[in-house]
Short mmCIF file of C-alpha atoms in Angstrom, two decimals:
data_model
loop_
_atom_site.label_atom_id
_atom_site.label_comp_id
_atom_site.label_asym_id
_atom_site.label_seq_id
_atom_site.Cartn_x
_atom_site.Cartn_y
_atom_site.Cartn_z
CA UNK A 1 -19.54 31.98 10.42
CA UNK A 2 -16.37 31.54 12.48
CA UNK A 3 -15.46 27.90 13.17
CA UNK A 4 -13.55 26.78 16.28
CA UNK A 5 -13.41 30.15 18.02
CA UNK A 6 -11.40 30.17 21.26
CA UNK A 7 -10.22 32.86 23.68
CA UNK A 8 -6.52 32.64 24.58
CA UNK A 9 -4.64 34.49 27.27
CA UNK A 10 -0.93 35.25 26.89
CA UNK A 11 -0.04 32.31 29.16
CA UNK A 12 -2.20 29.98 27.07
CA UNK A 13 -0.53 31.20 23.88
CA UNK A 14 2.87 30.46 25.38
CA UNK A 15 1.78 26.99 26.47
CA UNK A 16 0.19 26.38 23.05
CA UNK A 17 3.44 27.32 21.29
CA UNK A 18 5.46 25.03 23.57
CA UNK A 19 2.96 22.20 23.14
CA UNK A 20 2.94 22.69 19.37
CA UNK A 21 6.74 22.64 19.13
CA UNK A 22 6.88 19.28 20.89
CA UNK A 23 3.87 17.94 18.97
CA UNK A 24 5.32 18.94 15.59
CA UNK A 25 8.49 16.93 16.25
CA UNK A 26 6.41 13.89 17.21
CA UNK A 27 4.47 14.37 13.97
CA UNK A 28 7.77 14.67 12.06
CA UNK A 29 8.77 11.31 13.53
CA UNK A 30 5.34 9.99 12.50
CA UNK A 31 5.99 11.17 8.95
CA UNK A 32 9.31 9.32 8.93
CA UNK A 33 7.54 6.17 10.18
CA UNK A 34 4.91 6.55 7.43
CA UNK A 35 7.61 6.87 4.77
CA UNK A 36 9.47 3.83 6.17
CA UNK A 37 6.29 1.74 6.20
CA UNK A 38 5.60 2.75 2.60
CA UNK A 39 9.12 1.66 1.57
CA UNK A 40 8.73 -1.64 3.44
CA UNK A 41 5.35 -2.39 1.82
CA UNK A 42 6.72 -1.45 -1.60
CA UNK A 43 9.62 -3.86 -1.12
CA UNK A 44 7.33 -6.68 -0.01
CA UNK A 45 5.05 -6.18 -3.01
CA UNK A 46 7.99 -6.10 -5.43
CA UNK A 47 9.29 -9.37 -3.96
CA UNK A 48 6.10 -11.09 -5.15
CA UNK A 49 5.76 -9.09 -8.35
CA UNK A 50 6.19 -12.21 -10.51
CA UNK A 51 2.96 -13.70 -9.16
CA UNK A 52 0.92 -10.51 -9.53
CA UNK A 53 -0.86 -9.60 -12.73
CA UNK A 54 -0.73 -5.82 -12.26
CA UNK A 55 0.76 -3.15 -10.03
CA UNK A 56 -2.46 -1.35 -9.00
CA UNK A 57 -1.82 -2.26 -5.36
CA UNK A 58 1.42 -0.24 -5.51
CA UNK A 59 -0.65 2.96 -5.24
CA UNK A 60 -0.83 2.30 -1.48
CA UNK A 61 2.95 2.31 -0.73
CA UNK A 62 3.54 5.08 -3.30
CA UNK A 63 0.99 7.30 -1.55
CA UNK A 64 2.45 6.45 1.86
CA UNK A 65 5.94 7.46 0.76
CA UNK A 66 4.69 10.76 -0.70
CA UNK A 67 2.65 11.76 2.36
CA UNK A 68 5.43 10.60 4.68
CA UNK A 69 7.95 12.94 3.07
CA UNK A 70 5.37 15.75 2.91
CA UNK A 71 4.51 15.25 6.58
CA UNK A 72 8.15 15.62 7.61
CA UNK A 73 8.41 18.89 5.67
CA UNK A 74 5.10 20.26 6.96
CA UNK A 75 5.92 19.55 10.59
CA UNK A 76 9.43 20.95 10.30
CA UNK A 77 7.95 24.28 9.19
CA UNK A 78 5.30 24.01 11.92
CA UNK A 79 8.07 23.77 14.54
CA UNK A 80 9.75 26.87 13.06
CA UNK A 81 6.45 28.78 13.10
CA UNK A 82 5.79 28.02 16.76
CA UNK A 83 9.35 29.14 17.66
CA UNK A 84 8.73 32.56 16.09
CA UNK A 85 5.08 32.84 17.21
CA UNK A 86 5.81 34.62 20.49
CA UNK A 87 8.29 37.06 18.97
CA UNK A 88 6.39 40.11 17.57
CA UNK A 89 9.41 40.96 15.42
CA UNK A 90 9.84 37.58 13.78
CA UNK A 91 6.29 36.22 13.42
CA UNK A 92 5.05 38.72 10.73
CA UNK A 93 7.53 37.29 8.20
CA UNK A 94 5.43 34.09 8.11
CA UNK A 95 2.22 35.93 7.17
CA UNK A 96 2.50 35.52 3.38
CA UNK A 97 3.71 31.95 3.76
CA UNK A 98 0.92 30.66 6.00
CA UNK A 99 -1.93 30.54 3.48
CA UNK A 100 -0.11 28.30 0.95
CA UNK A 101 1.30 26.35 3.91
CA UNK A 102 -2.19 25.50 5.16
CA UNK A 103 -3.37 24.71 1.62
CA UNK A 104 -0.55 22.20 1.06
CA UNK A 105 -0.93 20.81 4.57
CA UNK A 106 -4.64 20.13 4.18
CA UNK A 107 -4.05 18.52 0.76
CA UNK A 108 -1.35 16.11 1.97
CA UNK A 109 -3.20 15.37 5.21
CA UNK A 110 -6.27 14.44 3.17
CA UNK A 111 -4.03 12.30 0.96
CA UNK A 112 -2.81 10.55 4.10
CA UNK A 113 -6.41 9.71 5.02
CA UNK A 114 -6.97 8.39 1.49
CA UNK A 115 -3.93 6.13 1.85
CA UNK A 116 -5.46 4.70 5.04
CA UNK A 117 -8.75 4.01 3.22
CA UNK A 118 -6.89 2.41 0.30
CA UNK A 119 -4.97 0.10 2.62
CA UNK A 120 -8.31 -1.41 3.69
CA UNK A 121 -10.15 -1.15 0.36
CA UNK A 122 -7.65 -2.77 -2.05
CA UNK A 123 -8.38 -6.38 -1.05
CA UNK A 124 -10.46 -7.10 -4.17
CA UNK A 125 -7.84 -5.68 -6.53
CA UNK A 126 -5.06 -7.58 -4.75
CA UNK A 127 -6.96 -10.86 -4.86
CA UNK A 128 -7.73 -10.50 -8.59
CA UNK A 129 -4.11 -9.63 -9.37
CA UNK A 130 -2.84 -12.66 -7.42
CA UNK A 131 -5.42 -14.98 -8.97
CA UNK A 132 -4.25 -14.23 -12.51
CA UNK A 133 -0.57 -13.92 -11.56
CA UNK A 134 -0.45 -17.24 -9.71
CA UNK A 135 -2.37 -18.96 -12.53
CA UNK A 136 0.27 -17.80 -15.00
CA UNK A 137 3.08 -18.68 -12.60
CA UNK A 138 1.83 -22.27 -12.26
CA UNK A 139 1.35 -22.51 -16.05
CA UNK A 140 4.93 -21.38 -16.71
CA UNK A 141 6.42 -23.45 -13.88
CA UNK A 142 7.96 -25.95 -16.32
CA UNK A 143 9.53 -23.33 -18.64
CA UNK A 144 12.97 -23.35 -17.01
CA UNK A 145 14.64 -23.04 -20.42
CA UNK A 146 12.50 -20.13 -21.65
CA UNK A 147 14.07 -16.65 -21.36
CA UNK A 148 12.06 -14.50 -18.97
CA UNK A 149 10.51 -17.53 -17.27
CA UNK A 150 13.58 -19.48 -16.19
CA UNK A 151 13.21 -18.40 -12.54
CA UNK A 152 9.46 -19.03 -12.37
CA UNK A 153 9.91 -22.52 -10.92
CA UNK A 154 12.21 -21.25 -8.20
CA UNK A 155 9.80 -18.40 -7.39
CA UNK A 156 6.79 -20.71 -7.04
CA UNK A 157 8.70 -23.31 -5.01
CA UNK A 158 10.05 -20.72 -2.57
CA UNK A 159 6.61 -19.13 -2.31
CA UNK A 160 4.88 -22.42 -1.47
CA UNK A 161 7.47 -23.35 1.13
CA UNK A 162 7.60 -19.92 2.77
CA UNK A 163 3.82 -19.45 3.00
CA UNK A 164 3.06 -23.17 3.45
CA UNK A 165 0.59 -23.19 0.59
CA UNK A 166 -0.01 -25.18 -2.58
CA UNK A 167 -1.42 -24.09 -5.92
CA UNK A 168 -3.58 -21.07 -6.62
CA UNK A 169 -6.79 -22.04 -4.80
CA UNK A 170 -5.60 -25.48 -3.59
CA UNK A 171 -3.31 -28.37 -4.53
CA UNK A 172 -5.68 -29.58 -7.28
CA UNK A 173 -4.66 -26.62 -9.46
CA UNK A 174 -1.50 -28.57 -10.30
CA UNK A 175 -3.64 -31.38 -11.77
CA UNK A 176 -4.85 -29.03 -14.55
CA UNK A 177 -1.44 -28.00 -15.94
CA UNK A 178 1.62 -29.76 -17.26
CA UNK A 179 4.20 -28.70 -14.71
CA UNK A 180 6.91 -31.17 -15.77
CA UNK A 181 9.01 -30.02 -18.73
CA UNK A 182 9.10 -32.24 -21.85
CA UNK A 183 12.86 -32.54 -21.52
CA UNK A 184 12.36 -34.65 -18.40
CA UNK A 185 9.73 -36.96 -19.94
CA UNK A 186 10.59 -40.34 -21.45
CA UNK A 187 8.53 -40.34 -24.62
CA UNK A 188 9.40 -43.99 -25.23
CA UNK A 189 7.42 -44.89 -22.11
CA UNK A 190 3.91 -46.22 -22.71
CA UNK A 191 2.55 -44.40 -19.66
CA UNK A 192 3.82 -41.05 -20.92
CA UNK A 193 2.43 -41.69 -24.42
CA UNK A 194 -0.95 -42.73 -23.08
CA UNK A 195 -1.27 -39.66 -20.86
CA UNK A 196 -0.38 -37.30 -23.68
CA UNK A 197 -2.76 -39.03 -26.11
CA UNK A 198 -5.59 -38.96 -23.59
CA UNK A 199 -5.39 -35.17 -23.37
CA UNK A 200 -6.98 -33.00 -26.08
CA UNK A 201 -4.17 -30.42 -25.92
CA UNK A 202 -1.45 -33.07 -25.88
CA UNK A 203 -0.27 -32.17 -22.39
CA UNK A 204 1.20 -34.49 -19.79
CA UNK A 205 -1.25 -34.14 -16.89
CA UNK A 206 -0.86 -36.08 -13.65
CA UNK A 207 -2.50 -36.08 -10.25
CA UNK A 208 0.70 -34.90 -8.64
CA UNK A 209 2.24 -31.73 -7.19
CA UNK A 210 5.76 -30.28 -6.90
CA UNK A 211 7.89 -31.16 -3.88
CA UNK A 212 7.37 -27.67 -2.44
CA UNK A 213 3.75 -28.59 -1.64
CA UNK A 214 4.86 -31.26 0.83
CA UNK A 215 4.15 -30.53 4.48
CA UNK A 216 7.26 -31.35 6.56
CA UNK A 217 5.13 -31.61 9.69
CA UNK A 218 3.42 -34.74 8.37
CA UNK A 219 4.72 -37.99 9.93
CA UNK A 220 4.20 -39.86 6.67
CA UNK A 221 6.67 -39.56 3.76
CA UNK A 222 5.32 -37.12 1.22
CA UNK A 223 2.87 -38.49 -1.31
CA UNK A 224 3.18 -36.06 -4.19
CA UNK A 225 2.38 -38.38 -7.11
CA UNK A 226 -0.77 -40.43 -7.75
CA UNK A 227 -2.48 -38.50 -5.01
CA UNK A 228 -5.97 -39.61 -6.01
CA UNK A 229 -4.98 -43.28 -6.54
CA UNK A 230 -5.70 -45.13 -3.30
CA UNK A 231 -4.25 -48.42 -4.58
CA UNK A 232 -0.88 -46.85 -5.39
CA UNK A 233 -0.06 -46.36 -1.70
CA UNK A 234 -0.34 -48.60 1.31
CA UNK A 235 -2.99 -47.80 3.90
CA UNK A 236 -4.08 -44.68 2.05
CA UNK A 237 -7.44 -43.01 1.37
CA UNK A 238 -7.08 -39.58 -0.20
CA UNK A 239 -10.71 -38.54 0.36
CA UNK A 240 -10.74 -39.16 4.10
CA UNK A 241 -7.09 -39.09 5.12
CA UNK A 242 -5.40 -35.85 6.08
CA UNK A 243 -3.02 -35.30 3.17
CA UNK A 244 0.61 -34.57 3.90
CA UNK A 245 0.42 -31.56 1.57
CA UNK A 246 -0.24 -27.92 2.26
CA UNK A 247 -4.01 -27.58 1.95
CA UNK A 248 -4.29 -23.80 1.79
CA UNK A 249 -3.98 -22.13 -1.62
CA UNK A 250 -1.25 -19.54 -2.18
CA UNK A 251 -3.72 -16.85 -3.18
CA UNK A 252 -5.46 -17.10 0.18
CA UNK A 253 -2.12 -17.14 2.00
CA UNK A 254 -0.77 -14.07 0.18
CA UNK A 255 -4.01 -12.09 0.52
CA UNK A 256 -4.04 -12.87 4.26
CA UNK A 257 -0.40 -11.79 4.59
CA UNK A 258 -0.64 -8.57 2.60
CA UNK A 259 -4.00 -7.48 4.01
CA UNK A 260 -2.74 -8.12 7.53
CA UNK A 261 0.31 -6.02 6.70
CA UNK A 262 -1.70 -3.19 5.13
CA UNK A 263 -4.32 -3.18 7.90
CA UNK A 264 -1.56 -2.81 10.49
CA UNK A 265 0.09 -0.05 8.46
CA UNK A 266 -3.32 1.61 8.04
CA UNK A 267 -3.84 1.70 11.80
CA UNK A 268 -0.40 3.27 12.34
CA UNK A 269 -0.91 5.86 9.59
CA UNK A 270 -4.36 6.69 10.97
CA UNK A 271 -2.66 7.56 14.28
CA UNK A 272 -0.19 9.75 12.40
CA UNK A 273 -3.12 11.37 10.55
CA UNK A 274 -4.82 12.30 13.84
CA UNK A 275 -1.52 13.66 15.15
CA UNK A 276 -1.12 15.69 11.95
CA UNK A 277 -4.61 17.12 12.32
CA UNK A 278 -3.76 18.18 15.89
CA UNK A 279 -0.66 19.99 14.62
CA UNK A 280 -2.57 21.86 11.90
CA UNK A 281 -5.37 22.88 14.29
CA UNK A 282 -2.84 24.10 16.86
CA UNK A 283 -0.86 26.08 14.26
CA UNK A 284 -4.05 27.68 13.02
CA UNK A 285 -5.18 28.69 16.52
CA UNK A 286 -1.73 30.08 17.30
CA UNK A 287 -1.59 32.00 14.02
CA UNK A 288 -4.99 33.66 14.34
CA UNK A 289 -4.50 34.50 18.01
CA UNK A 290 -1.13 36.14 17.23
CA UNK A 291 -2.57 38.11 14.31
CA UNK A 292 -5.15 39.56 16.70
CA UNK A 293 -2.42 41.21 18.81
CA UNK A 294 -0.18 42.21 15.88
CA UNK A 295 0.64 45.92 15.95
CA UNK A 296 -0.38 46.38 19.59
CA UNK A 297 2.06 47.76 22.13
CA UNK A 298 1.05 45.25 24.77
CA UNK A 299 1.29 41.78 23.19
CA UNK A 300 0.37 40.09 26.46
CA UNK A 301 -3.31 40.95 26.19
CA UNK A 302 -5.98 38.30 25.66
CA UNK A 303 -6.86 37.43 22.06
CA UNK A 304 -9.21 35.18 20.16
CA UNK A 305 -8.12 32.41 17.85
CA UNK A 306 -10.17 30.35 15.43
CA UNK A 307 -9.80 27.53 12.96
CA UNK A 308 -11.82 28.99 10.07
CA UNK A 309 -12.80 32.62 9.58
CA UNK A 310 -15.68 31.55 7.34
CA UNK A 311 -17.69 28.36 6.92
CA UNK A 312 -16.14 25.18 5.57
CA UNK A 313 -17.68 25.59 2.10
CA UNK A 314 -16.63 29.25 1.77
CA UNK A 315 -13.09 28.48 2.92
CA UNK A 316 -12.83 25.55 0.49
CA UNK A 317 -13.95 27.70 -2.45
CA UNK A 318 -11.52 30.44 -1.41
CA UNK A 319 -8.64 28.01 -2.00
CA UNK A 320 -10.13 26.25 -5.03
CA UNK A 321 -11.29 29.29 -7.06
CA UNK A 322 -7.77 30.57 -7.91
CA UNK A 323 -6.78 27.08 -9.07
CA UNK A 324 -9.90 26.74 -11.25
CA UNK A 325 -9.34 30.19 -12.76
CA UNK A 326 -5.73 29.31 -13.55
CA UNK A 327 -6.78 26.06 -15.25
CA UNK A 328 -9.50 27.90 -17.19
CA UNK A 329 -7.03 30.52 -18.42
CA UNK A 330 -4.68 27.81 -19.64
CA UNK A 331 -7.46 26.05 -21.57
CA UNK A 332 -8.86 29.14 -23.29
CA UNK A 333 -6.85 30.04 -26.40
CA UNK A 334 -6.11 33.80 -26.73
CA UNK A 335 -7.69 35.56 -29.78
CA UNK A 336 -4.22 36.46 -31.13
CA UNK A 337 -3.24 32.80 -31.14
CA UNK A 338 -6.46 31.89 -32.99
CA UNK A 339 -5.79 34.59 -35.62
CA UNK A 340 -2.23 33.39 -36.18
CA UNK A 341 -3.45 29.78 -36.48
CA UNK A 342 -6.06 30.86 -39.10
CA UNK A 343 -3.52 32.87 -41.12
CA UNK A 344 -1.15 29.95 -41.31
#
């Protein structure tokens, strides 16, 4: 069953070739934009790599960069094809190239759609990665003298100030870890000794947060120590008063930032995907309509073009069968090889 059958006059074929040439260059530009967006997202993710537990989310920018480069190559060849389409002497040289061209084009265009889906579907993986990464970052905040962790404090402080957030889920996460290094504690002080003794793990835990949690918009000087002690500060009630700290957790802030970024990128790439589909459909119609007049003396006669000569399933299997046969041949060991292996 022929899919997408359409009758084209000579004038329509000319207009289609002209339209396709212009469209392919727009799609080439779209491929460049996709590649650039992938590079930008990759850079932004690497900037926060220290507070992420894994790099699973990097599959999104990696896929974008691959399909962006592939799109530029595909549309460059599409522009060359449409230039030669109306020349009976030059178009036949593309005949052997067109089948693998369409196979690669469909593969990378499908991969582009997958990258769009991933940009919306990776929220759970991103949130889990940030949850564990930020938890470790807060735990290692004090280890400024430990190789491999000496910049953790700077990373967390810059993160909290830039995204106006505090802690992993909220500012109380800092109450559960010792974020002040032992080298800055006076162990001769009774308060320090009492706090360490009162903790099972021997950690110095306080109801305080680093300076980077302070909200500069607050009119009151920052209260970053003894946050839950109402008597330690004048005219202060921590349960009812609006704290002069960043209330939002950094995990929420980063998820909001990255998902907003990926959703925007996904919308742009979806537009490029639709443009790419238009290019492939136009190339296919132009190809089949030109093959119908190949070998005729009068190339200006009407012809019929189509998208698929057979049904979708039959066309899919036509491309997949050779690949499956090749893989099967590579897996099956030849009898000669088995005999040699047995002799040895």
